[in-house]
XYZ file of C-alpha atoms in Angstrom:
567
model
C -46.969 17.739 -15.911
C -44.465 15.366 -17.260
C -44.685 13.407 -20.775
C -44.901 9.787 -20.141
C -44.829 6.936 -22.895
C -48.609 6.521 -22.298
C -49.120 10.154 -23.717
C -46.961 9.175 -26.720
C -49.052 5.953 -27.846
C -52.231 7.641 -27.416
C -50.591 10.272 -30.504
C -53.520 10.001 -33.983
C -50.293 9.241 -35.902
C -49.526 6.301 -33.598
C -52.965 4.732 -33.711
C -51.688 1.613 -35.232
C -48.828 0.959 -32.821
C -48.736 -2.188 -30.507
C -47.408 -1.995 -27.006
C -46.015 -5.670 -26.817
C -44.429 -5.289 -23.070
C -44.859 -3.733 -19.665
C -48.264 -2.609 -20.628
C -48.861 -1.947 -17.293
C -45.748 0.387 -16.866
C -46.486 2.911 -19.783
C -47.745 5.412 -17.238
C -44.876 5.526 -15.078
C -42.178 5.985 -17.748
C -41.389 9.499 -18.325
C -40.231 10.973 -21.744
C -37.403 13.598 -21.647
C -36.231 13.011 -25.036
C -36.201 10.917 -27.979
C -34.264 9.597 -30.952
C -33.389 7.219 -33.552
C -30.731 4.378 -32.935
C -29.195 1.561 -34.916
C -26.759 -0.736 -33.750
C -24.243 -0.384 -31.752
C -25.506 1.473 -28.877
C -22.729 2.335 -26.732
C -23.448 5.012 -24.758
C -25.000 7.567 -27.031
C -28.728 6.598 -25.248
C -29.657 8.571 -22.319
C -32.035 8.011 -19.529
C -35.894 8.769 -19.840
C -35.370 8.705 -23.868
C -37.543 7.019 -26.489
C -35.362 5.114 -28.833
C -36.828 4.513 -32.633
C -35.282 1.741 -34.614
C -36.102 -0.562 -37.708
C -33.284 -2.830 -36.026
C -31.065 -3.114 -39.471
C -28.338 -5.622 -38.919
C -30.397 -7.791 -36.497
C -32.507 -9.799 -39.124
C -32.704 -13.273 -38.075
C -29.916 -13.204 -35.650
C -32.176 -13.706 -32.477
C -28.874 -13.201 -30.266
C -27.944 -10.310 -31.649
C -31.490 -8.721 -31.503
C -31.259 -9.765 -27.861
C -28.438 -7.957 -27.029
C -29.217 -4.598 -28.938
C -32.568 -4.634 -26.737
C -30.611 -5.567 -23.722
C -28.434 -2.441 -24.294
C -31.358 -0.032 -24.724
C -32.513 -1.346 -21.564
C -29.492 -0.899 -19.782
C -29.417 2.669 -20.870
C -32.531 3.214 -18.699
C -34.266 4.274 -22.031
C -38.163 5.011 -21.272
C -39.051 2.594 -24.466
C -38.275 1.239 -27.526
C -40.187 1.766 -30.956
C -39.439 -1.121 -33.670
C -40.674 -0.556 -37.122
C -41.728 -3.737 -38.892
C -41.614 -4.737 -42.355
C -38.498 -4.082 -43.946
C -35.479 -5.331 -41.948
C -37.491 -7.078 -39.151
C -40.905 -8.861 -40.080
C -41.635 -10.239 -36.443
C -40.171 -9.377 -33.281
C -38.807 -12.356 -31.834
C -40.192 -14.193 -28.846
C -37.143 -14.501 -26.986
C -36.858 -10.386 -27.236
C -40.181 -10.109 -26.116
C -39.746 -11.962 -22.876
C -36.519 -10.682 -22.331
C -38.097 -7.070 -22.130
C -41.244 -8.612 -20.051
C -38.552 -9.884 -17.427
C -37.600 -6.366 -17.042
C -40.652 -4.398 -17.385
C -39.114 -2.644 -20.175
C -41.899 -1.221 -23.020
C -41.368 -2.343 -26.447
C -43.782 -0.966 -29.023
C -44.588 -2.362 -32.842
C -44.535 0.321 -35.286
C -45.874 -0.065 -38.776
C -43.124 0.602 -41.728
C -45.385 3.350 -42.796
C -45.260 5.712 -39.846
C -42.486 8.021 -40.316
C -39.931 8.307 -37.587
C -39.677 12.052 -38.316
C -43.301 12.696 -37.903
C -43.350 11.232 -34.469
C -40.171 12.856 -33.200
C -41.856 16.322 -34.534
C -44.971 15.328 -32.534
C -42.533 14.351 -28.979
C -40.352 17.428 -29.324
C -43.166 19.677 -29.592
C -44.831 18.342 -26.295
C -41.641 18.343 -24.526
C -40.904 21.807 -25.590
C -44.216 22.870 -24.548
C -43.924 20.852 -21.356
C -40.225 22.433 -20.481
C -41.793 25.793 -21.304
C -44.595 25.769 -18.768
C -41.877 23.831 -16.252
C -39.621 27.273 -17.329
C -42.419 30.034 -16.427
C -43.310 28.038 -13.049
C -39.977 28.026 -12.196
C -39.082 31.489 -12.746
C -42.141 32.249 -10.710
C -40.656 30.380 -7.897
C -37.193 31.857 -8.546
C -38.940 35.508 -7.937
C -40.669 34.248 -4.900
C -37.021 32.731 -3.570
C -35.626 36.194 -3.910
C -38.580 38.290 -2.605
C -37.774 35.686 0.647
C -34.342 36.554 0.604
C -34.677 40.500 0.378
C -37.225 40.221 3.259
C -34.824 38.726 5.650
C -36.955 35.380 6.230
C -35.248 32.625 8.178
C -33.864 29.422 6.444
C -36.629 27.184 7.872
C -39.294 29.032 6.155
C -37.173 29.402 2.798
C -36.843 25.459 3.041
C -40.251 24.830 3.574
C -40.997 26.716 0.475
C -38.529 24.968 -1.299
C -39.840 21.576 0.034
C -43.835 22.539 -1.170
C -42.664 22.913 -4.657
C -40.400 19.856 -5.033
C -42.739 17.799 -2.640
C -39.595 16.368 -0.703
C -38.317 16.858 2.472
C -34.952 19.286 2.488
C -31.837 19.073 4.508
C -29.750 22.382 3.934
C -26.321 22.135 5.870
C -22.762 24.159 5.766
C -20.134 22.715 3.805
C -19.277 20.162 6.434
C -22.538 18.160 6.855
C -24.135 20.425 9.667
C -27.456 21.161 9.356
C -28.619 24.637 9.120
C -32.381 23.969 8.119
C -34.478 20.962 8.874
C -38.474 19.968 9.434
C -40.387 17.258 9.667
C -37.498 14.079 10.581
C -37.637 11.784 13.032
C -34.744 11.415 15.747
C -33.434 8.154 14.315
C -33.190 9.553 10.789
C -30.957 12.517 12.223
C -28.982 9.952 14.428
C -28.394 8.293 10.996
C -27.327 11.560 9.079
C -24.922 12.657 12.262
C -23.372 9.622 12.533
C -22.969 9.712 8.237
C -21.484 12.990 8.539
C -18.764 11.854 11.026
C -17.814 8.808 9.106
C -17.404 11.025 6.064
C -20.044 9.731 3.639
C -21.908 12.994 3.604
C -21.253 15.553 2.051
C -20.643 13.295 -0.940
C -17.126 14.678 -1.947
C -15.748 11.675 -4.859
C -15.971 13.333 -8.264
C -19.064 11.205 -9.681
C -22.064 12.048 -12.342
C -25.481 10.998 -10.679
C -26.439 10.321 -14.403
C -24.131 9.068 -17.295
C -24.326 11.301 -20.756
C -26.724 13.918 -19.117
C -25.748 17.235 -18.796
C -28.873 18.623 -16.869
C -27.779 16.439 -13.837
C -24.037 16.838 -13.760
C -24.511 18.699 -10.568
C -26.674 16.141 -8.582
C -24.856 13.281 -6.869
C -26.957 10.355 -4.892
C -26.072 8.217 -2.470
C -27.948 5.840 0.281
C -28.769 6.472 4.000
C -30.305 3.472 4.930
C -33.383 2.710 3.017
C -33.299 6.230 1.769
C -32.176 7.918 -1.687
C -30.253 11.438 -0.776
C -29.768 13.752 -3.793
C -26.836 16.296 -2.957
C -27.046 19.956 -4.663
C -23.862 22.297 -3.865
C -24.635 25.583 -2.743
C -21.350 27.361 -4.570
C -19.559 30.389 -3.839
C -18.161 32.919 -5.945
C -14.881 30.861 -5.926
C -16.848 27.672 -6.861
C -16.074 26.043 -3.928
C -19.243 24.606 -1.758
C -20.376 26.809 1.018
C -23.075 24.385 1.802
C -25.385 21.873 0.114
C -29.097 21.073 -0.079
C -29.900 17.328 0.520
C -33.032 15.963 -0.700
C -34.172 13.064 0.948
C -36.355 11.085 -1.522
C -39.479 8.785 -0.719
C -39.138 5.094 -0.737
C -40.896 4.185 -3.485
C -39.511 6.699 -6.008
C -36.296 6.320 -8.148
C -33.679 9.430 -8.766
C -34.363 9.628 -12.173
C -38.267 9.570 -12.263
C -38.130 12.266 -9.539
C -35.739 14.663 -11.480
C -37.688 16.592 -13.739
C -37.000 19.461 -15.669
C -39.282 21.715 -13.332
C -37.632 19.843 -9.980
C -34.014 20.588 -10.977
C -34.528 24.263 -12.282
C -36.327 24.558 -8.578
C -33.115 23.278 -7.158
C -31.019 25.105 -9.387
C -32.741 28.277 -8.265
C -32.851 27.204 -4.527
C -29.057 26.488 -4.747
C -28.225 29.985 -5.779
C -30.885 31.666 -3.075
C -29.363 29.726 -0.130
C -26.114 30.875 -1.088
C -26.794 34.355 -0.903
C -28.325 33.253 2.414
C -25.460 31.322 3.785
C -22.640 34.089 2.477
C -24.952 36.607 4.694
C -25.014 34.713 7.802
C -22.263 33.103 7.531
C -20.219 36.342 7.292
C -22.356 37.273 10.718
C -21.806 33.900 12.245
C -18.193 33.747 11.413
C -17.771 37.576 12.696
C -19.668 36.610 16.334
C -17.728 33.475 16.559
C -14.267 34.921 16.491
C -15.154 37.667 18.573
C -16.118 35.181 21.196
C -13.516 32.940 20.394
C -11.283 35.751 20.695
C -12.986 36.962 23.857
C -12.282 33.984 25.676
C -8.652 33.493 24.840
C -8.481 37.404 25.995
C -9.721 36.537 29.602
C -7.693 33.597 29.672
C -4.496 35.041 29.219
C -5.108 38.233 31.296
C -5.234 40.441 28.072
C -7.975 43.049 29.570
C -6.854 46.230 31.050
C -10.069 46.573 33.454
C -12.437 44.218 34.647
C -15.209 46.866 33.544
C -14.163 46.974 29.892
C -14.445 42.811 30.167
C -17.909 42.680 31.626
C -18.906 45.226 29.053
C -17.455 42.592 26.180
C -19.028 40.000 27.777
C -22.505 41.179 28.108
C -22.581 41.942 24.359
C -21.258 38.629 22.956
C -23.859 37.203 25.612
C -21.209 35.693 28.077
C -22.219 36.322 32.103
C -18.916 36.773 33.833
C -20.547 37.358 37.352
C -20.992 33.360 37.521
C -18.100 31.284 38.848
C -16.148 29.639 36.551
C -13.196 26.969 36.380
C -11.054 26.220 33.535
C -10.528 22.886 31.594
C -8.366 22.812 28.882
C -8.436 19.859 26.210
C -5.952 18.800 23.692
C -7.197 16.541 20.902
C -3.889 13.908 20.860
C -4.736 11.947 17.409
C -6.009 14.785 14.933
C -3.395 14.083 12.349
C -3.732 10.154 12.480
C -7.327 10.532 12.259
C -6.744 12.899 8.909
C -4.472 10.222 7.224
C -7.211 7.741 7.402
C -9.965 9.847 5.263
C -8.009 12.686 3.760
C -9.034 11.830 0.149
C -12.494 12.688 1.131
C -11.577 16.741 2.013
C -10.066 19.396 0.814
C -7.069 20.033 3.599
C -6.353 19.454 7.277
C -7.849 22.613 8.303
C -10.913 21.947 6.870
C -10.893 18.607 8.079
C -10.038 19.999 11.718
C -12.498 22.818 11.682
C -15.125 19.924 10.752
C -13.952 17.707 13.909
C -13.460 20.984 16.044
C -17.195 21.484 15.289
C -19.053 18.008 16.392
C -16.693 18.276 19.647
C -17.803 21.853 20.644
C -21.517 20.785 19.630
C -21.121 17.740 22.303
C -19.349 20.053 24.589
C -22.486 22.751 24.568
C -24.958 19.213 24.795
C -23.132 18.561 27.963
C -23.198 21.966 29.398
C -27.130 22.193 28.673
C -27.688 18.829 30.003
C -26.074 19.881 33.314
C -27.601 23.352 33.207
C -24.456 25.055 33.229
C -22.945 27.965 31.066
C -19.925 28.173 29.565
C -17.496 30.163 27.595
C -15.523 28.102 25.232
C -12.480 28.338 21.955
C -10.247 26.566 20.214
C -7.124 28.104 19.592
C -3.697 26.917 19.500
C -4.549 23.353 18.917
C -6.259 23.339 22.778
C -10.003 23.546 23.428
C -10.416 26.213 26.203
C -13.642 25.831 28.099
C -14.949 27.996 31.411
C -17.465 25.799 32.752
C -19.995 27.296 35.694
C -18.894 26.055 38.947
C -22.045 25.666 41.301
C -21.549 27.221 44.598
C -21.039 23.669 46.450
C -18.715 21.950 44.317
C -15.509 22.487 42.499
C -14.135 19.021 40.924
C -17.492 17.086 40.919
C -18.904 19.370 38.552
C -16.389 19.449 35.811
C -15.578 15.721 36.343
C -19.503 15.007 35.335
C -19.317 17.308 32.705
C -16.381 15.740 31.130
C -17.944 12.110 31.254
C -21.158 13.086 29.951
C -18.734 14.472 26.858
C -16.679 11.043 26.731
C -19.789 8.986 26.493
C -21.286 11.077 23.844
C -17.548 11.342 21.817
C -17.299 7.409 22.121
C -20.563 6.618 20.304
C -19.729 9.639 17.804
C -16.191 9.853 17.469
C -14.753 6.487 19.364
C -11.021 7.242 17.688
C -10.699 10.962 18.982
C -8.291 10.822 22.316
C -8.498 14.180 24.086
C -6.368 15.151 27.430
C -7.599 17.379 29.705
C -6.037 19.658 32.745
C -8.531 21.173 35.276
C -7.930 24.140 36.791
C -8.612 25.332 40.407
C -11.308 27.598 41.205
C -10.200 31.054 41.782
C -11.982 33.705 42.787
C -13.727 36.697 40.675
C -12.563 37.953 37.299
C -9.131 38.235 38.005
C -8.857 34.480 38.856
C -9.960 33.543 35.392
C -6.593 33.774 33.982
C -5.323 31.915 37.172
C -7.470 29.074 36.721
C -6.587 28.755 32.819
C -2.624 28.599 33.776
C -3.502 25.841 36.534
C -5.507 23.997 33.899
C -2.416 23.986 31.341
C -0.174 23.144 34.132
C -2.333 20.220 34.929
C -2.663 19.092 31.410
C 1.138 19.230 30.991
C 1.966 17.322 33.612
C -1.225 14.638 33.327
C 0.237 14.399 29.509
C 3.689 13.564 30.905
C 3.109 11.506 33.620
C -0.043 9.587 32.726
C 0.192 9.894 28.818
C -2.077 10.514 26.428
C -6.078 10.686 27.002
C -6.151 11.320 30.649
C -7.332 13.736 32.893
C -5.534 15.423 35.613
C -6.673 17.869 38.331
C -4.698 20.615 39.572
C -5.168 19.472 42.931
C -3.518 16.516 42.103
C -0.506 17.902 40.992
C 1.042 19.514 44.519
C 4.235 17.031 44.410
C 4.769 17.295 40.438
C 4.817 21.274 40.956
C 7.211 20.558 43.724
C 9.825 18.637 41.774
C 8.741 21.363 38.843
C 10.013 23.855 40.766
C 12.868 21.912 42.369
C 14.333 20.942 38.908
C 14.220 24.388 37.740
C 17.572 24.641 39.691
C 20.341 23.981 37.823
C 22.400 22.234 40.800
C 19.292 20.249 41.222
C 18.930 18.802 37.782
C 22.509 17.916 37.515
C 21.752 15.649 40.546
C 18.748 14.304 39.101
C 20.502 13.258 35.689
C 23.523 12.100 37.139
C 21.508 9.749 39.511
C 18.900 8.444 37.078
C 20.538 8.543 33.808
C 22.573 5.051 34.163
C 19.507 3.317 34.976
C 17.476 4.829 31.943
C 20.553 3.966 29.544
C 20.915 0.109 30.696
C 16.986 0.038 30.252
C 17.537 1.226 26.344
C 20.503 -1.294 25.985
C 18.788 -4.475 27.938
C 15.193 -3.964 28.117
C 15.072 -5.243 31.844
C 12.971 -2.104 33.603
C 15.073 -1.229 36.261
C 13.116 2.175 36.351
C 9.550 -0.064 36.846
C 11.631 -2.373 39.493
C 12.476 0.159 42.009
C 9.124 2.039 41.660
C 7.469 -1.240 42.775
C 10.356 -1.719 45.482
C 9.182 1.408 46.791
C 5.433 1.210 46.848
C 5.581 -2.281 48.259
C 7.850 -0.621 51.287
C 11.184 -2.503 50.480
C 8.394 -6.064 50.546
C 10.608 -7.984 48.211
C 8.261 -10.966 48.195
C 5.463 -8.596 47.328
C 7.094 -6.375 44.777
C 8.079 -9.487 43.043
C 4.539 -10.661 42.731
C 3.603 -7.451 41.578
C 5.852 -7.637 38.685
C 5.809 -11.409 38.180
C 9.088 -12.200 38.835
C 10.852 -14.919 40.779
C 12.135 -13.606 44.109
C 16.022 -14.166 42.952
C 15.394 -11.788 39.603
C 14.028 -9.136 41.575
C 17.009 -9.455 43.674
C 19.269 -9.477 40.926
C 17.346 -6.113 39.194
C 18.005 -4.633 42.849
C 21.648 -5.157 43.107
C 22.150 -3.989 39.466
C 20.207 -0.611 40.556
C 22.730 -0.305 43.341
C 25.908 -1.187 41.144
C 24.704 1.197 38.641
C 23.989 4.145 40.747
C 26.213 3.912 43.405
C 23.297 4.080 46.228
C 22.271 1.606 48.589
C 18.679 0.555 48.764
C 18.959 0.243 52.391
C 20.309 3.435 52.980
C 17.283 6.017 53.382
C 18.646 9.032 51.873
C 19.970 7.317 48.946
C 16.239 5.472 48.174
C 14.555 9.016 49.153
C 17.228 10.571 46.200
C 16.507 7.709 43.946
C 12.689 7.959 44.342
C 12.700 11.782 43.856
C 14.752 11.469 40.739
C 12.449 8.634 39.139
C 9.524 11.090 40.186
C 11.061 13.691 38.416
C 12.229 11.649 35.309
C 8.370 10.594 34.849
C 7.053 13.978 34.469
C 9.624 14.660 31.785
C 11.462 17.679 33.679
C 14.778 16.015 33.256
C 14.141 15.915 29.309
C 17.964 15.923 28.471
C 18.235 12.190 29.713
C 15.955 10.977 27.086
């Protein structure tokens, strides 16, 4: 049980003391220390400290007296005891009103009561309380160790800790992903997830929760909506956090009044225990994730000598290779830019990327579960590689719905993320998995070149582009394309006229000059001038079908970035 101001004023040696202000608050003011303080206060008073003073130096200077008392109040002391009779004979009304307005306890002491006697009595009580708290917390420590040794899951460990500290907990990994929770509303969990994504949690700023209190140096606090959240790091051997304990305080309680010696001790024991649990589980989970990730990559790249070996490995890892899959490959386009905005909150780009991929993978799994589809997934070489189960009656609709669902979720949670996708064809059987991956990669590459970043491309929509790619691999063909298109590219760079866009619109409108002019928002004569310029630069006639075909072919090849030397 914590010592309070009410307990102290009931000491026999204080029977003649008088509580002058905030009488209704003496039972709420906890006491963790006691000291003697005269002017100046500066930063020598701790929170929850009872301060004894003779107010020497104040005398009849009311303004100075008020400043002294205000400094004590600002230090979050529990109470101020003023000895009356030598330096101060009456506490000014202004000082009493100041304390009353701020619900701060001032106690008037007779001069003859020795400060040393009060300090001795208070310290004896504090030491007794701390001794009992220590005994009680040590029993909690022993029980926590038993739970660890008994291979208890984290949910049960979390509930045991919650019962000891009378508060709800969240236990997370180092990126804020929840490992254990109980009793939270969906609304709170959405707020938590958004706060983690925005970088508000875990708290990474270097700041003490309570000034000048070494007991609380590990604790940090921040608000989430109308709730105050306490953060305690779960450290590993290197002193880097491998996770966090978050204590969600009740609305009506302050941080300082909540953090009793007993609760602080329990939370420190809990951090040690959970560190052991996370170290063990992380090693297991990281190994499992690494094996699953490497397996998917090996399947995609055709690394298995036999299907039998692949099926055997898949079964061990919880994958079902008997299902039909199509491959999707995603490329996050703007991670570097996003990191630059938030890098002060993270130790490294690698850690930040790990966190982001974890969120994206979580939404991918959610989308798969919503559609009742099995998936295999890995993130390697800056690519998200997904094998999505294909229903018997569809190929692409399934993948499009899947990506639509992911996009809707990510736009809410991570609106800045920009991912390009390539969707492969379905190829039957285990041997078709690498082929589908190759198709998805080709679709991704062509889509990024042709459509730009953040778009989707189906492999089935790349037929013409693949023909162009094949043609452009021929050196003679590449030379013809470059000779044809280069004058237009150079002219557009120099004059910013967009002759290539003009020719595309002219072709799309089948040579209809009036319609092309409307599409380009140009005067008809301006369009005719551009068309003549195209003919003069390339030496090809737009009336000649063969010349027009060659120009169109060259532009299409250039658009997918095949003739890179042109740029």
